[in-house]
PDB file of C-alpha atoms in Angstrom:
ATOM      1  CA  MET A  16      18.635 -16.759  43.169  1.00 78.00           C
ATOM      2  CA  ASN A  17      21.772 -18.046  41.833  1.00 87.00           C
ATOM      3  CA  LEU A  18      24.140 -15.431  40.620  1.00 94.00           C
ATOM      4  CA  ASN A  19      26.706 -18.404  39.211  1.00 93.00           C
ATOM      5  CA  LEU A  20      29.425 -15.981  40.279  1.00 97.00           C
ATOM      6  CA  GLN A  21      31.398 -18.976  42.261  1.00 96.00           C
ATOM      7  CA  ASN A  22      34.770 -19.598  41.279  1.00 95.00           C
ATOM      8  CA  LYS A  23      35.205 -16.527  39.575  1.00 98.00           C
ATOM      9  CA  ASN A  24      38.213 -14.136  40.266  1.00 98.00           C
ATOM     10  CA  ALA A  25      37.769 -10.555  40.667  1.00 98.00           C
ATOM     11  CA  ILE A  26      39.994  -7.588  41.184  1.00 98.00           C
ATOM     12  CA  VAL A  27      38.578  -5.062  43.713  1.00 98.00           C
ATOM     13  CA  CYS A  28      40.252  -2.063  44.015  1.00 98.00           C
ATOM     14  CA  ALA A  29      40.523   0.541  47.298  1.00 96.00           C
ATOM     15  CA  SER A  30      39.224  -2.341  49.234  1.00 97.00           C
ATOM     16  CA  SER A  31      40.319  -1.517  52.941  1.00 96.00           C
ATOM     17  CA  GLN A  32      37.022   0.427  53.791  1.00 94.00           C
ATOM     18  CA  GLY A  33      34.000   1.626  52.814  1.00 94.00           C
ATOM     19  CA  LEU A  34      32.513   0.458  49.539  1.00 96.00           C
ATOM     20  CA  GLY A  35      35.288  -1.224  47.999  1.00 97.00           C
ATOM     21  CA  LYS A  36      35.784  -3.314  51.361  1.00 97.00           C
ATOM     22  CA  ALA A  37      31.459  -3.918  50.931  1.00 97.00           C
ATOM     23  CA  ALA A  38      32.097  -4.596  47.333  1.00 98.00           C
ATOM     24  CA  ALA A  39      34.551  -7.049  48.246  1.00 98.00           C
ATOM     25  CA  LEU A  40      32.823  -8.727  51.028  1.00 98.00           C
ATOM     26  CA  ASP A  41      29.478  -9.300  49.095  1.00 98.00           C
ATOM     27  CA  LEU A  42      31.495 -10.644  46.222  1.00 98.00           C
ATOM     28  CA  ALA A  43      33.098 -13.324  48.591  1.00 98.00           C
ATOM     29  CA  GLN A  44      29.897 -14.406  49.933  1.00 97.00           C
ATOM     30  CA  GLU A  45      28.888 -15.526  46.214  1.00 97.00           C
ATOM     31  CA  GLY A  46      32.256 -17.504  46.257  1.00 97.00           C
ATOM     32  CA  VAL A  47      34.266 -15.315  43.686  1.00 98.00           C
ATOM     33  CA  ASN A  48      38.076 -15.469  44.541  1.00 98.00           C
ATOM     34  CA  LEU A  49      39.280 -11.776  45.616  1.00 98.00           C
ATOM     35  CA  ALA A  50      42.406  -9.980  44.670  1.00 98.00           C
ATOM     36  CA  ILE A  51      41.991  -6.679  47.023  1.00 98.00           C
ATOM     37  CA  CYS A  52      43.991  -3.633  47.546  1.00 98.00           C
ATOM     38  CA  SER A  53      44.677  -0.250  49.500  1.00 97.00           C
ATOM     39  CA  ARG A  54      47.346   2.023  49.868  1.00 96.00           C
ATOM     40  CA  ASP A  55      47.639   0.597  53.671  1.00 96.00           C
ATOM     41  CA  GLN A  56      48.929  -3.108  54.163  1.00 97.00           C
ATOM     42  CA  LYS A  57      47.985  -3.618  57.662  1.00 97.00           C
ATOM     43  CA  LYS A  58      44.330  -2.032  56.643  1.00 97.00           C
ATOM     44  CA  ILE A  59      43.868  -4.498  53.614  1.00 98.00           C
ATOM     45  CA  ASP A  60      45.345  -7.494  55.578  1.00 98.00           C
ATOM     46  CA  LYS A  61      42.893  -6.825  58.068  1.00 98.00           C
ATOM     47  CA  VAL A  62      40.119  -6.973  55.653  1.00 98.00           C
ATOM     48  CA  LYS A  63      41.265 -10.094  54.237  1.00 98.00           C
ATOM     49  CA  GLU A  64      41.107 -11.987  57.622  1.00 97.00           C
ATOM     50  CA  GLU A  65      37.556 -10.662  57.801  1.00 97.00           C
ATOM     51  CA  ILE A  66      36.470 -12.236  54.361  1.00 98.00           C
ATOM     52  CA  ILE A  67      38.617 -15.768  54.809  1.00 97.00           C
ATOM     53  CA  GLN A  68      36.575 -15.678  58.737  1.00 96.00           C
ATOM     54  CA  SER A  69      33.276 -14.755  56.870  1.00 96.00           C
ATOM     55  CA  THR A  70      33.649 -17.585  53.733  1.00 95.00           C
ATOM     56  CA  ASP A  71      35.006 -20.339  56.479  1.00 92.00           C
ATOM     57  CA  ASN A  72      38.359 -19.927  53.669  1.00 88.00           C
ATOM     58  CA  LYS A  73      36.627 -21.794  50.589  1.00 92.00           C
ATOM     59  CA  ILE A  74      37.879 -18.713  48.922  1.00 97.00           C
ATOM     60  CA  LYS A  75      41.083 -17.379  47.728  1.00 97.00           C
ATOM     61  CA  VAL A  76      41.727 -13.870  48.696  1.00 98.00           C
ATOM     62  CA  ILE A  77      45.361 -11.711  47.621  1.00 98.00           C
ATOM     63  CA  ALA A  78      45.672  -8.759  49.653  1.00 98.00           C
ATOM     64  CA  LEU A  79      48.187  -6.173  48.057  1.00 98.00           C
ATOM     65  CA  LYS A  80      49.827  -2.684  48.908  1.00 98.00           C
ATOM     66  CA  VAL A  81      49.006  -0.450  45.817  1.00 97.00           C
ATOM     67  CA  ASP A  82      48.860   3.044  44.787  1.00 97.00           C
ATOM     68  CA  LEU A  83      46.723   3.753  42.405  1.00 97.00           C
ATOM     69  CA  ASP A  84      47.897   6.787  41.287  1.00 95.00           C
ATOM     70  CA  SER A  85      51.235   4.904  39.656  1.00 96.00           C
ATOM     71  CA  SER A  86      50.974   3.205  36.628  1.00 97.00           C
ATOM     72  CA  GLU A  87      54.211   1.157  37.847  1.00 97.00           C
ATOM     73  CA  GLU A  88      52.207  -0.212  40.716  1.00 98.00           C
ATOM     74  CA  ILE A  89      49.118  -0.428  38.857  1.00 98.00           C
ATOM     75  CA  GLN A  90      51.379  -2.917  36.348  1.00 98.00           C
ATOM     76  CA  THR A  91      52.970  -4.807  39.247  1.00 98.00           C
ATOM     77  CA  PHE A  92      49.390  -5.378  40.993  1.00 98.00           C
ATOM     78  CA  PHE A  93      48.179  -7.065  38.097  1.00 98.00           C
ATOM     79  CA  GLN A  94      51.002  -9.033  37.199  1.00 97.00           C
ATOM     80  CA  GLN A  95      50.857 -10.944  40.680  1.00 97.00           C
ATOM     81  CA  VAL A  96      47.294 -11.096  40.754  1.00 98.00           C
ATOM     82  CA  GLU A  97      47.259 -13.000  37.401  1.00 97.00           C
ATOM     83  CA  ASN A  98      50.094 -15.435  38.337  1.00 97.00           C
ATOM     84  CA  ASP A  99      48.603 -16.154  41.611  1.00 97.00           C
ATOM     85  CA  LEU A 100      44.558 -16.627  40.095  1.00 97.00           C
ATOM     86  CA  GLY A 101      44.481 -16.681  36.462  1.00 96.00           C
ATOM     87  CA  SER A 102      42.866 -14.643  34.400  1.00 97.00           C
ATOM     88  CA  ILE A 103      39.916 -11.667  36.377  1.00 98.00           C
ATOM     89  CA  ASP A 104      36.687 -11.915  35.868  1.00 98.00           C
ATOM     90  CA  ILE A 105      35.530  -9.035  37.112  1.00 98.00           C
ATOM     91  CA  LEU A 106      37.121  -5.660  38.038  1.00 98.00           C
ATOM     92  CA  VAL A 107      35.510  -3.073  40.282  1.00 98.00           C
ATOM     93  CA  ASN A 108      37.168   0.062  39.263  1.00 98.00           C
ATOM     94  CA  ASN A 109      37.403   2.426  42.464  1.00 97.00           C
ATOM     95  CA  ASN A 110      39.742   5.273  43.926  1.00 93.00           C
ATOM     96  CA  GLY A 111      39.427   7.763  46.724  1.00 82.00           C
ATOM     97  CA  GLY A 112      37.157  10.791  45.225  1.00 81.00           C
ATOM     98  CA  PRO A 113      38.846  14.076  44.793  1.00 82.00           C
ATOM     99  CA  PRO A 114      39.118  16.390  47.445  1.00 82.00           C
ATOM    100  CA  PRO A 115      36.231  19.004  47.812  1.00 81.00           C
ATOM    101  CA  SER A 116      36.848  22.724  47.115  1.00 83.00           C
ATOM    102  CA  THR A 117      35.667  26.178  45.310  1.00 85.00           C
ATOM    103  CA  PHE A 118      36.674  25.983  41.284  1.00 91.00           C
ATOM    104  CA  GLU A 119      38.808  29.589  42.585  1.00 91.00           C
ATOM    105  CA  GLN A 120      40.865  27.017  44.880  1.00 92.00           C
ATOM    106  CA  LEU A 121      42.082  24.333  42.266  1.00 93.00           C
ATOM    107  CA  SER A 122      45.083  24.822  40.639  1.00 95.00           C
ATOM    108  CA  ASP A 123      46.336  23.094  36.832  1.00 96.00           C
ATOM    109  CA  GLU A 124      48.192  20.605  39.773  1.00 96.00           C
ATOM    110  CA  ASP A 125      44.969  19.768  41.575  1.00 94.00           C
ATOM    111  CA  TRP A 126      42.965  19.043  38.249  1.00 95.00           C
ATOM    112  CA  GLN A 127      45.709  16.775  36.996  1.00 96.00           C
ATOM    113  CA  LYS A 128      46.119  15.050  40.121  1.00 95.00           C
ATOM    114  CA  ALA A 129      42.735  14.372  40.541  1.00 94.00           C
ATOM    115  CA  PHE A 130      42.329  13.436  36.327  1.00 95.00           C
ATOM    116  CA  ASN A 131      45.333  10.467  37.168  1.00 95.00           C
ATOM    117  CA  SER A 132      43.391   9.509  40.389  1.00 94.00           C
ATOM    118  CA  THR A 133      39.904   9.222  39.349  1.00 94.00           C
ATOM    119  CA  MET A 134      40.372   8.826  35.177  1.00 95.00           C
ATOM    120  CA  MET A 135      43.400   7.218  34.254  1.00 96.00           C
ATOM    121  CA  SER A 136      43.308   4.121  37.432  1.00 95.00           C
ATOM    122  CA  CYS A 137      40.255   2.959  35.699  1.00 97.00           C
ATOM    123  CA  LEU A 138      41.507   3.147  32.180  1.00 97.00           C
ATOM    124  CA  ARG A 139      44.870   1.342  33.045  1.00 98.00           C
ATOM    125  CA  LEU A 140      43.290  -1.267  34.563  1.00 98.00           C
ATOM    126  CA  SER A 141      40.456  -1.970  32.134  1.00 98.00           C
ATOM    127  CA  ARG A 142      42.940  -2.134  30.010  1.00 98.00           C
ATOM    128  CA  LEU A 143      44.870  -5.146  32.100  1.00 98.00           C
ATOM    129  CA  VAL A 144      41.925  -7.147  32.522  1.00 98.00           C
ATOM    130  CA  ILE A 145      40.357  -6.875  29.008  1.00 98.00           C
ATOM    131  CA  PRO A 146      42.329  -8.964  26.584  1.00 98.00           C
ATOM    132  CA  ASN A 147      41.562 -12.318  28.377  1.00 98.00           C
ATOM    133  CA  MET A 148      37.939 -11.181  29.522  1.00 98.00           C
ATOM    134  CA  GLN A 149      37.857 -11.034  24.993  1.00 98.00           C
ATOM    135  CA  LYS A 150      39.623 -14.855  24.737  1.00 98.00           C
ATOM    136  CA  ASN A 151      37.044 -15.649  27.517  1.00 98.00           C
ATOM    137  CA  GLY A 152      34.053 -13.970  26.393  1.00 98.00           C
ATOM    138  CA  TRP A 153      32.845 -12.845  29.194  1.00 98.00           C
ATOM    139  CA  GLY A 154      33.933 -10.429  31.454  1.00 98.00           C
ATOM    140  CA  ARG A 155      32.343  -7.640  34.103  1.00 98.00           C
ATOM    141  CA  ILE A 156      34.267  -4.023  34.740  1.00 98.00           C
ATOM    142  CA  ILE A 157      32.234  -1.900  37.001  1.00 98.00           C
ATOM    143  CA  ASN A 158      33.186   1.373  38.013  1.00 98.00           C
ATOM    144  CA  ILE A 159      32.355   3.211  41.464  1.00 97.00           C
ATOM    145  CA  SER A 160      31.479   6.291  40.657  1.00 95.00           C
ATOM    146  CA  SER A 161      28.805   9.148  42.380  1.00 92.00           C
ATOM    147  CA  VAL A 162      25.664  10.698  42.196  1.00 91.00           C
ATOM    148  CA  SER A 163      27.332  13.919  41.318  1.00 89.00           C
ATOM    149  CA  VAL A 164      27.081  12.417  37.422  1.00 91.00           C
ATOM    150  CA  LYS A 165      23.449  13.023  37.851  1.00 89.00           C
ATOM    151  CA  THR A 166      23.371  15.691  40.236  1.00 85.00           C
ATOM    152  CA  PRO A 167      26.029  17.926  40.478  1.00 85.00           C
ATOM    153  CA  VAL A 168      26.850  18.412  44.526  1.00 81.00           C
ATOM    154  CA  ASN A 169      28.177  21.549  45.783  1.00 79.00           C
ATOM    155  CA  GLY A 170      31.882  22.133  46.426  1.00 79.00           C
ATOM    156  CA  LEU A 171      32.628  19.302  44.466  1.00 85.00           C
ATOM    157  CA  PHE A 172      34.042  20.506  41.352  1.00 89.00           C
ATOM    158  CA  LEU A 173      36.612  17.817  41.067  1.00 92.00           C
ATOM    159  CA  SER A 174      34.372  15.249  41.040  1.00 90.00           C
ATOM    160  CA  ASN A 175      31.427  16.698  39.473  1.00 90.00           C
ATOM    161  CA  SER A 176      34.195  17.031  36.160  1.00 93.00           C
ATOM    162  CA  LEU A 177      35.706  13.511  35.983  1.00 94.00           C
ATOM    163  CA  ARG A 178      33.160  11.103  36.859  1.00 95.00           C
ATOM    164  CA  MET A 179      31.773  12.844  34.250  1.00 94.00           C
ATOM    165  CA  GLY A 180      34.567  11.680  31.605  1.00 95.00           C
ATOM    166  CA  VAL A 181      34.755   8.337  33.289  1.00 96.00           C
ATOM    167  CA  LEU A 182      31.165   8.197  32.831  1.00 96.00           C
ATOM    168  CA  GLY A 183      31.508   9.466  29.233  1.00 96.00           C
ATOM    169  CA  TRP A 184      34.474   6.732  28.847  1.00 97.00           C
ATOM    170  CA  ALA A 185      32.691   3.849  30.383  1.00 98.00           C
ATOM    171  CA  LYS A 186      29.613   4.421  27.722  1.00 97.00           C
ATOM    172  CA  ALA A 187      31.864   4.316  25.015  1.00 98.00           C
ATOM    173  CA  LEU A 188      33.587   1.413  26.212  1.00 98.00           C
ATOM    174  CA  ALA A 189      30.495  -0.580  26.767  1.00 98.00           C
ATOM    175  CA  ASP A 190      29.613  -0.583  22.843  1.00 98.00           C
ATOM    176  CA  GLU A 191      33.253  -1.586  22.353  1.00 98.00           C
ATOM    177  CA  LEU A 192      32.956  -4.564  24.257  1.00 98.00           C
ATOM    178  CA  ALA A 193      29.543  -6.002  24.069  1.00 98.00           C
ATOM    179  CA  PRO A 194      30.219  -8.138  21.394  1.00 98.00           C
ATOM    180  CA  HIS A 195      32.652  -9.734  23.266  1.00 98.00           C
ATOM    181  CA  GLY A 196      30.345 -10.619  26.203  1.00 98.00           C
ATOM    182  CA  ILE A 197      32.140  -8.348  28.791  1.00 98.00           C
ATOM    183  CA  THR A 198      29.586  -5.316  30.039  1.00 98.00           C
ATOM    184  CA  VAL A 199      30.760  -2.334  31.558  1.00 98.00           C
ATOM    185  CA  ASN A 200      28.652  -0.433  34.383  1.00 98.00           C
ATOM    186  CA  THR A 201      28.535   2.589  36.939  1.00 98.00           C
ATOM    187  CA  VAL A 202      27.470   2.374  40.192  1.00 97.00           C
ATOM    188  CA  CYS A 203      26.066   6.010  41.828  1.00 95.00           C
ATOM    189  CA  PRO A 204      26.275   6.419  45.199  1.00 94.00           C
ATOM    190  CA  GLY A 205      24.727   9.092  47.166  1.00 89.00           C
ATOM    191  CA  TYR A 206      25.590   9.879  50.344  1.00 86.00           C
ATOM    192  CA  THR A 207      26.760   6.758  52.369  1.00 90.00           C
ATOM    193  CA  LYS A 208      28.362   6.273  55.451  1.00 86.00           C
ATOM    194  CA  THR A 209      31.651   5.649  54.872  1.00 85.00           C
ATOM    195  CA  GLU A 210      35.117   6.742  56.349  1.00 80.00           C
ATOM    196  CA  ARG A 211      35.379   9.408  53.769  1.00 75.00           C
ATOM    197  CA  VAL A 212      31.765  10.856  54.646  1.00 78.00           C
ATOM    198  CA  GLU A 213      32.368  10.595  58.382  1.00 81.00           C
ATOM    199  CA  ALA A 214      35.586  12.771  57.870  1.00 75.00           C
ATOM    200  CA  ILE A 215      33.824  15.277  55.696  1.00 74.00           C
ATOM    201  CA  LEU A 216      30.603  15.709  58.177  1.00 80.00           C
ATOM    202  CA  ASP A 217      33.561  16.414  61.212  1.00 82.00           C
ATOM    203  CA  THR A 218      34.618  18.848  59.165  1.00 75.00           C
ATOM    204  CA  GLN A 219      31.697  20.438  58.582  1.00 79.00           C
ATOM    205  CA  SER A 220      30.959  20.235  62.009  1.00 85.00           C
ATOM    206  CA  LYS A 221      33.814  22.200  62.933  1.00 85.00           C
ATOM    207  CA  ALA A 222      33.711  24.675  60.904  1.00 80.00           C
ATOM    208  CA  SER A 223      30.258  25.162  61.819  1.00 88.00           C
ATOM    209  CA  GLY A 224      29.590  24.359  64.901  1.00 91.00           C
ATOM    210  CA  LEU A 225      26.616  22.248  64.662  1.00 90.00           C
ATOM    211  CA  LYS A 226      26.797  18.725  66.115  1.00 91.00           C
ATOM    212  CA  LYS A 227      27.279  15.592  63.387  1.00 87.00           C
ATOM    213  CA  GLU A 228      24.320  14.512  64.047  1.00 88.00           C
ATOM    214  CA  ASP A 229      22.268  17.446  63.158  1.00 90.00           C
ATOM    215  CA  ILE A 230      24.083  17.852  60.355  1.00 88.00           C
ATOM    216  CA  GLU A 231      23.555  13.892  59.071  1.00 87.00           C
ATOM    217  CA  LYS A 232      19.814  14.482  60.074  1.00 90.00           C
ATOM    218  CA  SER A 233      19.464  17.462  57.637  1.00 89.00           C
ATOM    219  CA  ILE A 234      21.393  15.612  54.750  1.00 88.00           C
ATOM    220  CA  ALA A 235      18.668  12.845  55.127  1.00 91.00           C
ATOM    221  CA  ASP A 236      15.940  14.998  55.437  1.00 91.00           C
ATOM    222  CA  ASN A 237      16.289  15.795  52.073  1.00 88.00           C
ATOM    223  CA  ILE A 238      16.274  12.132  50.791  1.00 91.00           C
ATOM    224  CA  PRO A 239      13.086  10.242  49.959  1.00 92.00           C
ATOM    225  CA  MET A 240      13.666   7.492  51.790  1.00 92.00           C
ATOM    226  CA  LYS A 241      14.915   9.348  54.971  1.00 93.00           C
ATOM    227  CA  ARG A 242      17.783   8.044  55.687  1.00 92.00           C
ATOM    228  CA  VAL A 243      21.798   8.252  54.756  1.00 90.00           C
ATOM    229  CA  GLY A 244      22.831   5.133  52.452  1.00 90.00           C
ATOM    230  CA  GLU A 245      25.178   1.931  54.161  1.00 92.00           C
ATOM    231  CA  ALA A 246      27.863   0.621  51.943  1.00 93.00           C
ATOM    232  CA  GLU A 247      26.340  -2.802  51.760  1.00 94.00           C
ATOM    233  CA  ASP A 248      23.098  -0.840  49.525  1.00 94.00           C
ATOM    234  CA  LEU A 249      25.469  -0.356  46.576  1.00 96.00           C
ATOM    235  CA  ALA A 250      27.346  -3.447  47.127  1.00 97.00           C
ATOM    236  CA  GLY A 251      24.143  -5.865  46.296  1.00 96.00           C
ATOM    237  CA  LEU A 252      24.450  -3.740  43.234  1.00 97.00           C
ATOM    238  CA  ILE A 253      27.445  -4.389  42.632  1.00 98.00           C
ATOM    239  CA  THR A 254      27.235  -8.052  43.138  1.00 98.00           C
ATOM    240  CA  PHE A 255      24.075  -8.541  40.882  1.00 98.00           C
ATOM    241  CA  LEU A 256      25.768  -6.342  37.861  1.00 98.00           C
ATOM    242  CA  ALA A 257      28.749  -8.855  37.769  1.00 98.00           C
ATOM    243  CA  SER A 258      26.490 -11.739  37.809  1.00 98.00           C
ATOM    244  CA  GLU A 259      25.270 -13.824  35.003  1.00 95.00           C
ATOM    245  CA  LYS A 260      21.667 -12.418  35.756  1.00 96.00           C
ATOM    246  CA  ALA A 261      22.990  -9.126  34.687  1.00 97.00           C
ATOM    247  CA  ASP A 262      24.430 -10.448  31.270  1.00 97.00           C
ATOM    248  CA  TYR A 263      22.115  -7.666  29.042  1.00 98.00           C
ATOM    249  CA  MET A 264      22.995  -5.036  30.955  1.00 98.00           C
ATOM    250  CA  THR A 265      25.421  -2.615  30.143  1.00 98.00           C
ATOM    251  CA  GLY A 266      26.435   0.930  29.440  1.00 98.00           C
ATOM    252  CA  LEU A 267      24.481   1.443  32.459  1.00 97.00           C
ATOM    253  CA  ALA A 268      25.040   4.585  35.195  1.00 96.00           C
ATOM    254  CA  VAL A 269      22.720   3.306  38.012  1.00 96.00           C
ATOM    255  CA  GLN A 270      22.720   5.470  41.591  1.00 94.00           C
ATOM    256  CA  VAL A 271      22.023   4.500  44.833  1.00 94.00           C
ATOM    257  CA  ASP A 272      21.016   7.270  46.418  1.00 92.00           C
ATOM    258  CA  GLY A 273      17.162   6.764  48.475  1.00 93.00           C
ATOM    259  CA  GLY A 274      16.336   9.022  45.140  1.00 91.00           C
ATOM    260  CA  SER A 275      17.780  12.111  45.815  1.00 89.00           C
ATOM    261  CA  ALA A 276      18.854  12.289  42.444  1.00 86.00           C
ATOM    262  CA  ARG A 277      16.181  14.668  40.416  1.00 79.00           C
ATOM    263  CA  THR A 278      16.346  13.139  37.078  1.00 79.00           C
ATOM    264  CA  PHE A 279      14.554  10.396  35.179  1.00 72.00           C
ATOM    265  CA  TYR A 280      17.752   8.783  33.566  1.00 72.00           C
TER     266      TYR A 280
END
């Protein structure tokens, strides 16, 4: 299948590990030039080298240290990317998920911090890439969210609440940008083997005294496909939604969760 992505330019946020890294690697295999970022320069440089080697140095890759919670750093990042790559065709919004907690544990400051990280990073970057997408009559905005927008996850009050805000914004934006040839979609991973999930499993193991492997098996047993997802499972969907094959798909929230969400929409 020819996805017609060669020589497109993409920003993939928070791509030093996990879902962001998998998305960047998959897009690179289709010939997409990349701007990748992380709070850790060493980590993102390592991913850059991995991408260059996997593509035989056939694409451009820019790797920069960026705090996506900072409006100023996002602006500086975008300006450098635009100078080095030109206009951006594909934006993959992604940031570290809010920490788990009970409702009673959360302060006003916790809510404000999570809102800035989860929602405002998407809004700020999208605002920057949209003008050139409109000018070019083509663009893709893809938000990495969570299956929690379909089925709330116990103990993830910040994620359950704020990711729904991103979803509502994305749906409204999809309507506004559709006449310009720009699609806006959201991908919703379930339990996926990432560094963050591994850390959560470690914490649960220490708290419960159970082996991490047993906790993961218990999770997998409640998924129809009987396994925890891999980052590559989500990356393939992101690449498809970024392609010309998905021209008529916009305003969607698509879960990649092995069938675990108990909803019909």
